[in-house]
Amino acid sequence: MAEPVAVTDPHDPRLHDYTSLTDVELRRRREPAEGLFIAEGEKVIRRALQAGYPMRSMLLGDKWLDALRDVVDEAEAPVYVVGDDLAEQVTGYHVHRGALASMQRKPLPDPAGVLAGARRVVVMEAVNDHTNIGAIFRSAAALGMDAVLLSPDCADPLYRRSVKVSMGAVFSVPYARLAAWPRDLYGTVKDAGFRLLALTPAERATALPDLPVRELPRLALLLGAEGPGLSPKALAAADTLVRIPMAHGIDSLNVGAAAAVAFYAVARGPQ
Amino acid sequence: MAEPVAVTDPHDPRLHDYTSLTDVELRRRREPAEGLFIAEGEKVIRRALQAGYPMRSMLLGDKWLDALRDVVDEAEAPVYVVGDDLAEQVTGYHVHRGALASMQRKPLPDPAGVLAGARRVVVMEAVNDHTNIGAIFRSAAALGMDAVLLSPDCADPLYRRSVKVSMGAVFSVPYARLAAWPRDLYGTVKDAGFRLLALTPAERATALPDLPVRELPRLALLLGAEGPGLSPKALAAADTLVRIPMAHGIDSLNVGAAAAVAFYAVARGPQ
């Protein structure tokens, strides 16, 4: 059990995990290097703990001690209690959710391991917007996708903003990062028996409702970033191109909406 | 044809339509009262014109004159050319899309008129977040919903942010505002032969994939705001409660993703 410790010096080295949280470039280098990520807000902190991530420390406004009393009581990591001003000085922003936890990363599983029991998989290529990554994870989890694979240049799902937008869903769906792109689409995904579908607006693609999803025991859905979409080499690796039919002369959905629709359409496989 | 006019005085009364664009409270009162809305960026301006909204005036950075040359040449409304600093002084923000147009609103159609030819309708209750309204319109248009009805307390789809997030889809789908809530759900929607479906996370609701959508010639899908969801009186008006099945212990989708999934599932009616 942790006894909360009041901290009043913004330069206290014990707060190092929480410094300069608004400096995206700095944090996206530092966090993986130091093996941590930041969970923000009561709900997300609880979900990170439930998912088995060890806590390194917690930074709380004193108003939040009661709401998180059980977490504090069970924590073996130190809990630092700070005023709003100090929290803002350290992190660089007004922490309106009042509670931050620095969590220990776990080693990412091997892609083959993640695929072993899966039937419906999302593969993202170069999705490097943290909000979009979080939104896609939230929909993937909610709509029953079994696992997520990331291309080497996808952003970090454990970055604070991704975690927050996902509402903690990044903890619920197993994910791994492919090392060689697009080679691993062949050697790791397709060789494991997955039909690789690429979501694209291309007219020659099969309309999503016409896809015989129930006949596909293992299916991997490839998504590109908002704007550029999938690269030619990713499209070339796909077994089937799939498009969401559009009406009213609209030429695209936003990537979060498109992903949600595709997950809903493919997630129900053979029963 | 309009001859572009250089304006250098931020207090020039001809720029009145564009003043204080960042003051949401002010603008949401002023724009309907003055019968205008603001289209931002080349693409959205073109779509507003295509949809038949008359232009009151245009405010352009001089870099944008070439890209919009054909629009300027055809415009009967005045075109004001301003420097970046002046645009910011007038509007209150850095207009990075470089082109704004003040468009004349058209009278909203009667709900019964909007419903006349429709088979798949969205009904929003109290959605007052401009981003969400825009996102829902974009998905509704793309995924083939025929019309949108708004409860009296929904936000304005023609507010600048809604228009922008919708990528102009608010111009593509006919919409109207119900005057009496929830009474018009009965008198206007259900009496016109629409099966009223309410989207809800309630466990007792019918799972969306089990809904016999092809047997429903006319269907209206009721959506509530992120967070509170539908009111008890709206739920009571519904013929059927519908839920999106969730996995991995996730309890909700964001409203944009949920709406997109529901539209995809219901939009394909009897052929």
mmCIF file of N, CA, C and O in Angstrom, chain B residues 17-77:
data_model
loop_
_atom_site.group_PDB
_atom_site.id
_atom_site.type_symbol
_atom_site.label_atom_id
_atom_site.label_comp_id
_atom_site.label_asym_id
_atom_site.label_seq_id
_atom_site.Cartn_x
_atom_site.Cartn_y
_atom_site.Cartn_z
ATOM 1 N N ASP B 17 -20.036 40.385 -42.280
ATOM 2 C CA ASP B 17 -20.415 38.959 -42.233
ATOM 3 C C ASP B 17 -19.320 38.086 -41.617
ATOM 4 O O ASP B 17 -19.594 36.970 -41.159
ATOM 5 N N TYR B 18 -18.076 38.577 -41.651
ATOM 6 C CA TYR B 18 -16.936 37.742 -41.240
ATOM 7 C C TYR B 18 -16.358 38.091 -39.878
ATOM 8 O O TYR B 18 -15.330 37.540 -39.487
ATOM 9 N N THR B 19 -16.989 38.989 -39.160
ATOM 10 C CA THR B 19 -16.391 39.440 -37.891
ATOM 11 C C THR B 19 -16.594 38.426 -36.773
ATOM 12 O O THR B 19 -17.632 37.777 -36.682
ATOM 13 N N SER B 20 -15.550 38.287 -35.955
ATOM 14 C CA SER B 20 -15.618 37.485 -34.723
ATOM 15 C C SER B 20 -16.089 36.053 -34.974
ATOM 16 O O SER B 20 -16.935 35.530 -34.262
ATOM 17 N N LEU B 21 -15.497 35.411 -35.944
ATOM 18 C CA LEU B 21 -15.923 34.043 -36.279
ATOM 19 C C LEU B 21 -15.618 33.038 -35.173
ATOM 20 O O LEU B 21 -16.191 31.954 -35.149
ATOM 21 N N THR B 22 -14.690 33.367 -34.289
ATOM 22 C CA THR B 22 -14.359 32.403 -33.232
ATOM 23 C C THR B 22 -15.275 32.527 -32.019
ATOM 24 O O THR B 22 -15.198 31.714 -31.109
ATOM 25 N N ASP B 23 -16.150 33.528 -32.026
ATOM 26 C CA ASP B 23 -17.066 33.694 -30.898
ATOM 27 C C ASP B 23 -18.317 32.847 -31.164
ATOM 28 O O ASP B 23 -19.300 33.307 -31.754
ATOM 29 N N VAL B 24 -18.252 31.583 -30.732
ATOM 30 C CA VAL B 24 -19.301 30.619 -31.090
ATOM 31 C C VAL B 24 -20.679 31.098 -30.644
ATOM 32 O O VAL B 24 -21.654 31.038 -31.405
ATOM 33 N N GLU B 25 -20.759 31.608 -29.413
ATOM 34 C CA GLU B 25 -22.068 32.028 -28.907
ATOM 35 C C GLU B 25 -22.664 33.155 -29.737
ATOM 36 O O GLU B 25 -23.848 33.154 -30.051
ATOM 37 N N LEU B 26 -21.793 34.110 -30.064
ATOM 38 C CA LEU B 26 -22.243 35.229 -30.886
ATOM 39 C C LEU B 26 -22.687 34.743 -32.263
ATOM 40 O O LEU B 26 -23.766 35.081 -32.743
ATOM 41 N N ARG B 27 -21.857 33.929 -32.893
ATOM 42 C CA ARG B 27 -22.131 33.520 -34.269
ATOM 43 C C ARG B 27 -23.350 32.620 -34.358
ATOM 44 O O ARG B 27 -24.101 32.672 -35.328
ATOM 45 N N ARG B 28 -23.558 31.776 -33.355
ATOM 46 C CA ARG B 28 -24.718 30.883 -33.467
ATOM 47 C C ARG B 28 -26.019 31.654 -33.312
ATOM 48 O O ARG B 28 -27.070 31.177 -33.730
ATOM 49 N N ARG B 29 -25.979 32.833 -32.704
ATOM 50 C CA ARG B 29 -27.162 33.699 -32.687
ATOM 51 C C ARG B 29 -27.259 34.503 -33.985
ATOM 52 O O ARG B 29 -28.308 34.565 -34.612
ATOM 53 N N ARG B 30 -26.132 35.105 -34.352
ATOM 54 C CA ARG B 30 -26.139 36.052 -35.465
ATOM 55 C C ARG B 30 -26.462 35.409 -36.818
ATOM 56 O O ARG B 30 -27.202 35.974 -37.627
ATOM 57 N N GLU B 31 -25.862 34.229 -37.076
ATOM 58 C CA GLU B 31 -25.936 33.705 -38.438
ATOM 59 C C GLU B 31 -27.362 33.358 -38.873
ATOM 60 O O GLU B 31 -27.794 33.780 -39.945
ATOM 61 N N PRO B 32 -28.120 32.628 -38.035
ATOM 62 C CA PRO B 32 -29.504 32.382 -38.456
ATOM 63 C C PRO B 32 -30.306 33.692 -38.509
ATOM 64 O O PRO B 32 -31.084 33.903 -39.441
ATOM 65 N N ALA B 33 -30.068 34.589 -37.548
ATOM 66 C CA ALA B 33 -30.825 35.844 -37.518
ATOM 67 C C ALA B 33 -30.562 36.671 -38.775
ATOM 68 O O ALA B 33 -31.467 37.309 -39.321
ATOM 69 N N GLU B 34 -29.316 36.669 -39.235
ATOM 70 C CA GLU B 34 -28.969 37.473 -40.404
ATOM 71 C C GLU B 34 -29.088 36.676 -41.702
ATOM 72 O O GLU B 34 -28.817 37.191 -42.784
ATOM 73 N N GLY B 35 -29.471 35.405 -41.569
ATOM 74 C CA GLY B 35 -29.739 34.609 -42.767
ATOM 75 C C GLY B 35 -28.513 34.187 -43.542
ATOM 76 O O GLY B 35 -28.561 33.955 -44.745
ATOM 77 N N LEU B 36 -27.380 34.039 -42.837
ATOM 78 C CA LEU B 36 -26.160 33.666 -43.553
ATOM 79 C C LEU B 36 -25.505 32.468 -42.898
ATOM 80 O O LEU B 36 -25.843 32.078 -41.782
ATOM 81 N N PHE B 37 -24.576 31.865 -43.606
ATOM 82 C CA PHE B 37 -23.635 30.940 -42.985
ATOM 83 C C PHE B 37 -22.297 31.088 -43.686
ATOM 84 O O PHE B 37 -22.216 31.690 -44.767
ATOM 85 N N ILE B 38 -21.245 30.560 -43.063
ATOM 86 C CA ILE B 38 -19.889 30.736 -43.583
ATOM 87 C C ILE B 38 -19.369 29.414 -44.142
ATOM 88 O O ILE B 38 -19.354 28.398 -43.442
ATOM 89 N N ALA B 39 -18.966 29.440 -45.385
ATOM 90 C CA ALA B 39 -18.308 28.284 -46.003
ATOM 91 C C ALA B 39 -16.815 28.584 -46.038
ATOM 92 O O ALA B 39 -16.406 29.676 -46.414
ATOM 93 N N GLU B 40 -16.028 27.602 -45.627
ATOM 94 C CA GLU B 40 -14.596 27.830 -45.442
ATOM 95 C C GLU B 40 -13.790 26.862 -46.310
ATOM 96 O O GLU B 40 -13.978 25.657 -46.236
ATOM 97 N N GLY B 41 -12.907 27.417 -47.094
ATOM 98 C CA GLY B 41 -12.040 26.570 -47.917
ATOM 99 C C GLY B 41 -12.637 26.357 -49.298
ATOM 100 O O GLY B 41 -13.857 26.330 -49.490
ATOM 101 N N GLU B 42 -11.740 26.163 -50.260
ATOM 102 C CA GLU B 42 -12.158 26.070 -51.653
ATOM 103 C C GLU B 42 -13.214 24.987 -51.902
ATOM 104 O O GLU B 42 -14.253 25.212 -52.523
ATOM 105 N N LYS B 43 -12.960 23.796 -51.374
ATOM 106 C CA LYS B 43 -13.827 22.656 -51.651
ATOM 107 C C LYS B 43 -15.245 22.895 -51.126
ATOM 108 O O LYS B 43 -16.236 22.666 -51.816
ATOM 109 N N VAL B 44 -15.320 23.368 -49.887
ATOM 110 C CA VAL B 44 -16.627 23.578 -49.266
ATOM 111 C C VAL B 44 -17.377 24.719 -49.959
ATOM 112 O O VAL B 44 -18.592 24.638 -50.174
ATOM 113 N N ILE B 45 -16.656 25.768 -50.345
ATOM 114 C CA ILE B 45 -17.298 26.877 -51.058
ATOM 115 C C ILE B 45 -17.902 26.380 -52.375
ATOM 116 O O ILE B 45 -19.053 26.671 -52.704
ATOM 117 N N ARG B 46 -17.125 25.581 -53.091
ATOM 118 C CA ARG B 46 -17.648 25.056 -54.360
ATOM 119 C C ARG B 46 -18.888 24.189 -54.138
ATOM 120 O O ARG B 46 -19.853 24.236 -54.898
ATOM 121 N N ARG B 47 -18.857 23.391 -53.081
ATOM 122 C CA ARG B 47 -20.010 22.514 -52.834
ATOM 123 C C ARG B 47 -21.251 23.306 -52.428
ATOM 124 O O ARG B 47 -22.365 22.948 -52.789
ATOM 125 N N ALA B 48 -21.048 24.383 -51.677
ATOM 126 C CA ALA B 48 -22.195 25.213 -51.288
ATOM 127 C C ALA B 48 -22.829 25.841 -52.525
ATOM 128 O O ALA B 48 -24.060 25.895 -52.648
ATOM 129 N N LEU B 49 -21.985 26.288 -53.446
ATOM 130 C CA LEU B 49 -22.505 26.892 -54.678
ATOM 131 C C LEU B 49 -23.242 25.856 -55.523
ATOM 132 O O LEU B 49 -24.341 26.104 -56.020
ATOM 133 N N GLN B 50 -22.628 24.679 -55.652
ATOM 134 C CA GLN B 50 -23.271 23.605 -56.418
ATOM 135 C C GLN B 50 -24.635 23.250 -55.837
ATOM 136 O O GLN B 50 -25.545 22.858 -56.556
ATOM 137 N N ALA B 51 -24.733 23.356 -54.508
ATOM 138 C CA ALA B 51 -25.998 23.011 -53.863
ATOM 139 C C ALA B 51 -27.017 24.133 -53.984
ATOM 140 O O ALA B 51 -28.128 24.025 -53.465
ATOM 141 N N GLY B 52 -26.636 25.217 -54.639
ATOM 142 C CA GLY B 52 -27.608 26.265 -54.925
ATOM 143 C C GLY B 52 -27.742 27.358 -53.876
ATOM 144 O O GLY B 52 -28.694 28.144 -53.930
ATOM 145 N N TYR B 53 -26.811 27.417 -52.924
ATOM 146 C CA TYR B 53 -26.867 28.523 -51.966
ATOM 147 C C TYR B 53 -26.326 29.782 -52.623
ATOM 148 O O TYR B 53 -25.219 29.758 -53.176
ATOM 149 N N PRO B 54 -27.080 30.877 -52.573
ATOM 150 C CA PRO B 54 -26.577 32.122 -53.172
ATOM 151 C C PRO B 54 -25.430 32.695 -52.332
ATOM 152 O O PRO B 54 -25.448 32.615 -51.107
ATOM 153 N N MET B 55 -24.431 33.257 -53.001
ATOM 154 C CA MET B 55 -23.302 33.844 -52.299
ATOM 155 C C MET B 55 -23.587 35.312 -51.979
ATOM 156 O O MET B 55 -24.082 36.053 -52.819
ATOM 157 N N ARG B 56 -23.276 35.690 -50.723
ATOM 158 C CA ARG B 56 -23.417 37.110 -50.346
ATOM 159 C C ARG B 56 -22.127 37.865 -50.640
ATOM 160 O O ARG B 56 -22.136 38.999 -51.097
ATOM 161 N N SER B 57 -21.002 37.203 -50.313
ATOM 162 C CA SER B 57 -19.696 37.800 -50.604
ATOM 163 C C SER B 57 -18.630 36.751 -50.352
ATOM 164 O O SER B 57 -18.910 35.687 -49.792
ATOM 165 N N MET B 58 -17.413 37.066 -50.766
ATOM 166 C CA MET B 58 -16.302 36.155 -50.540
ATOM 167 C C MET B 58 -15.144 36.964 -49.975
ATOM 168 O O MET B 58 -14.948 38.130 -50.344
ATOM 169 N N LEU B 59 -14.366 36.339 -49.096
ATOM 170 C CA LEU B 59 -13.198 36.974 -48.484
ATOM 171 C C LEU B 59 -11.997 36.083 -48.784
ATOM 172 O O LEU B 59 -11.931 34.943 -48.324
ATOM 173 N N LEU B 60 -11.063 36.618 -49.572
ATOM 174 C CA LEU B 60 -9.962 35.779 -50.047
ATOM 175 C C LEU B 60 -8.610 36.367 -49.690
ATOM 176 O O LEU B 60 -8.419 37.580 -49.779
ATOM 177 N N GLY B 61 -7.674 35.494 -49.338
ATOM 178 C CA GLY B 61 -6.277 35.902 -49.354
ATOM 179 C C GLY B 61 -5.837 35.957 -50.811
ATOM 180 O O GLY B 61 -6.341 35.199 -51.644
ATOM 181 N N ASP B 62 -4.909 36.851 -51.158
ATOM 182 C CA ASP B 62 -4.620 37.021 -52.598
ATOM 183 C C ASP B 62 -3.992 35.770 -53.214
ATOM 184 O O ASP B 62 -4.128 35.533 -54.409
ATOM 185 N N LYS B 63 -3.363 34.942 -52.386
ATOM 186 C CA LYS B 63 -2.821 33.675 -52.904
ATOM 187 C C LYS B 63 -3.925 32.776 -53.472
ATOM 188 O O LYS B 63 -3.659 31.849 -54.217
ATOM 189 N N TRP B 64 -5.169 33.012 -53.054
ATOM 190 C CA TRP B 64 -6.262 32.110 -53.417
ATOM 191 C C TRP B 64 -7.044 32.553 -54.640
ATOM 192 O O TRP B 64 -7.933 31.845 -55.109
ATOM 193 N N LEU B 65 -6.690 33.733 -55.160
ATOM 194 C CA LEU B 65 -7.439 34.238 -56.308
ATOM 195 C C LEU B 65 -7.347 33.288 -57.498
ATOM 196 O O LEU B 65 -8.342 33.037 -58.181
ATOM 197 N N ASP B 66 -6.163 32.727 -57.723
ATOM 198 C CA ASP B 66 -5.998 31.853 -58.886
ATOM 199 C C ASP B 66 -6.804 30.569 -58.754
ATOM 200 O O ASP B 66 -7.509 30.163 -59.681
ATOM 201 N N ALA B 67 -6.697 29.931 -57.560
ATOM 202 C CA ALA B 67 -7.389 28.651 -57.356
ATOM 203 C C ALA B 67 -8.899 28.814 -57.520
ATOM 204 O O ALA B 67 -9.589 27.893 -57.940
ATOM 205 N N LEU B 68 -9.400 29.982 -57.175
ATOM 206 C CA LEU B 68 -10.851 30.199 -57.218
ATOM 207 C C LEU B 68 -11.253 31.122 -58.368
ATOM 208 O O LEU B 68 -12.351 31.688 -58.366
ATOM 209 N N ARG B 69 -10.377 31.259 -59.342
ATOM 210 C CA ARG B 69 -10.609 32.199 -60.441
ATOM 211 C C ARG B 69 -11.974 31.994 -61.104
ATOM 212 O O ARG B 69 -12.731 32.939 -61.328
ATOM 213 N N ASP B 70 -12.343 30.738 -61.383
ATOM 214 C CA ASP B 70 -13.621 30.501 -62.057
ATOM 215 C C ASP B 70 -14.804 30.896 -61.171
ATOM 216 O O ASP B 70 -15.798 31.435 -61.655
ATOM 217 N N VAL B 71 -14.672 30.669 -59.883
ATOM 218 C CA VAL B 71 -15.740 31.056 -58.960
ATOM 219 C C VAL B 71 -15.858 32.583 -58.920
ATOM 220 O O VAL B 71 -16.955 33.139 -58.992
ATOM 221 N N VAL B 72 -14.714 33.236 -58.825
ATOM 222 C CA VAL B 72 -14.704 34.705 -58.795
ATOM 223 C C VAL B 72 -15.302 35.267 -60.082
ATOM 224 O O VAL B 72 -16.130 36.183 -60.061
ATOM 225 N N ASP B 73 -14.906 34.652 -61.203
ATOM 226 C CA ASP B 73 -15.406 35.157 -62.489
ATOM 227 C C ASP B 73 -16.916 35.046 -62.600
ATOM 228 O O ASP B 73 -17.570 35.883 -63.221
ATOM 229 N N GLU B 74 -17.468 34.009 -62.009
ATOM 230 C CA GLU B 74 -18.915 33.807 -62.129
ATOM 231 C C GLU B 74 -19.712 34.468 -61.024
ATOM 232 O O GLU B 74 -20.931 34.545 -61.090
ATOM 233 N N ALA B 75 -19.004 34.921 -59.970
ATOM 234 C CA ALA B 75 -19.723 35.446 -58.805
ATOM 235 C C ALA B 75 -20.409 36.766 -59.136
ATOM 236 O O ALA B 75 -19.829 37.627 -59.798
ATOM 237 N N GLU B 76 -21.647 36.897 -58.699
ATOM 238 C CA GLU B 76 -22.295 38.209 -58.789
ATOM 239 C C GLU B 76 -22.090 38.973 -57.495
ATOM 240 O O GLU B 76 -22.257 40.181 -57.434
ATOM 241 N N ALA B 77 -21.722 38.247 -56.454
ATOM 242 C CA ALA B 77 -21.489 38.878 -55.150
ATOM 243 C C ALA B 77 -20.095 39.496 -55.122
ATOM 244 O O ALA B 77 -19.215 39.096 -55.891
#
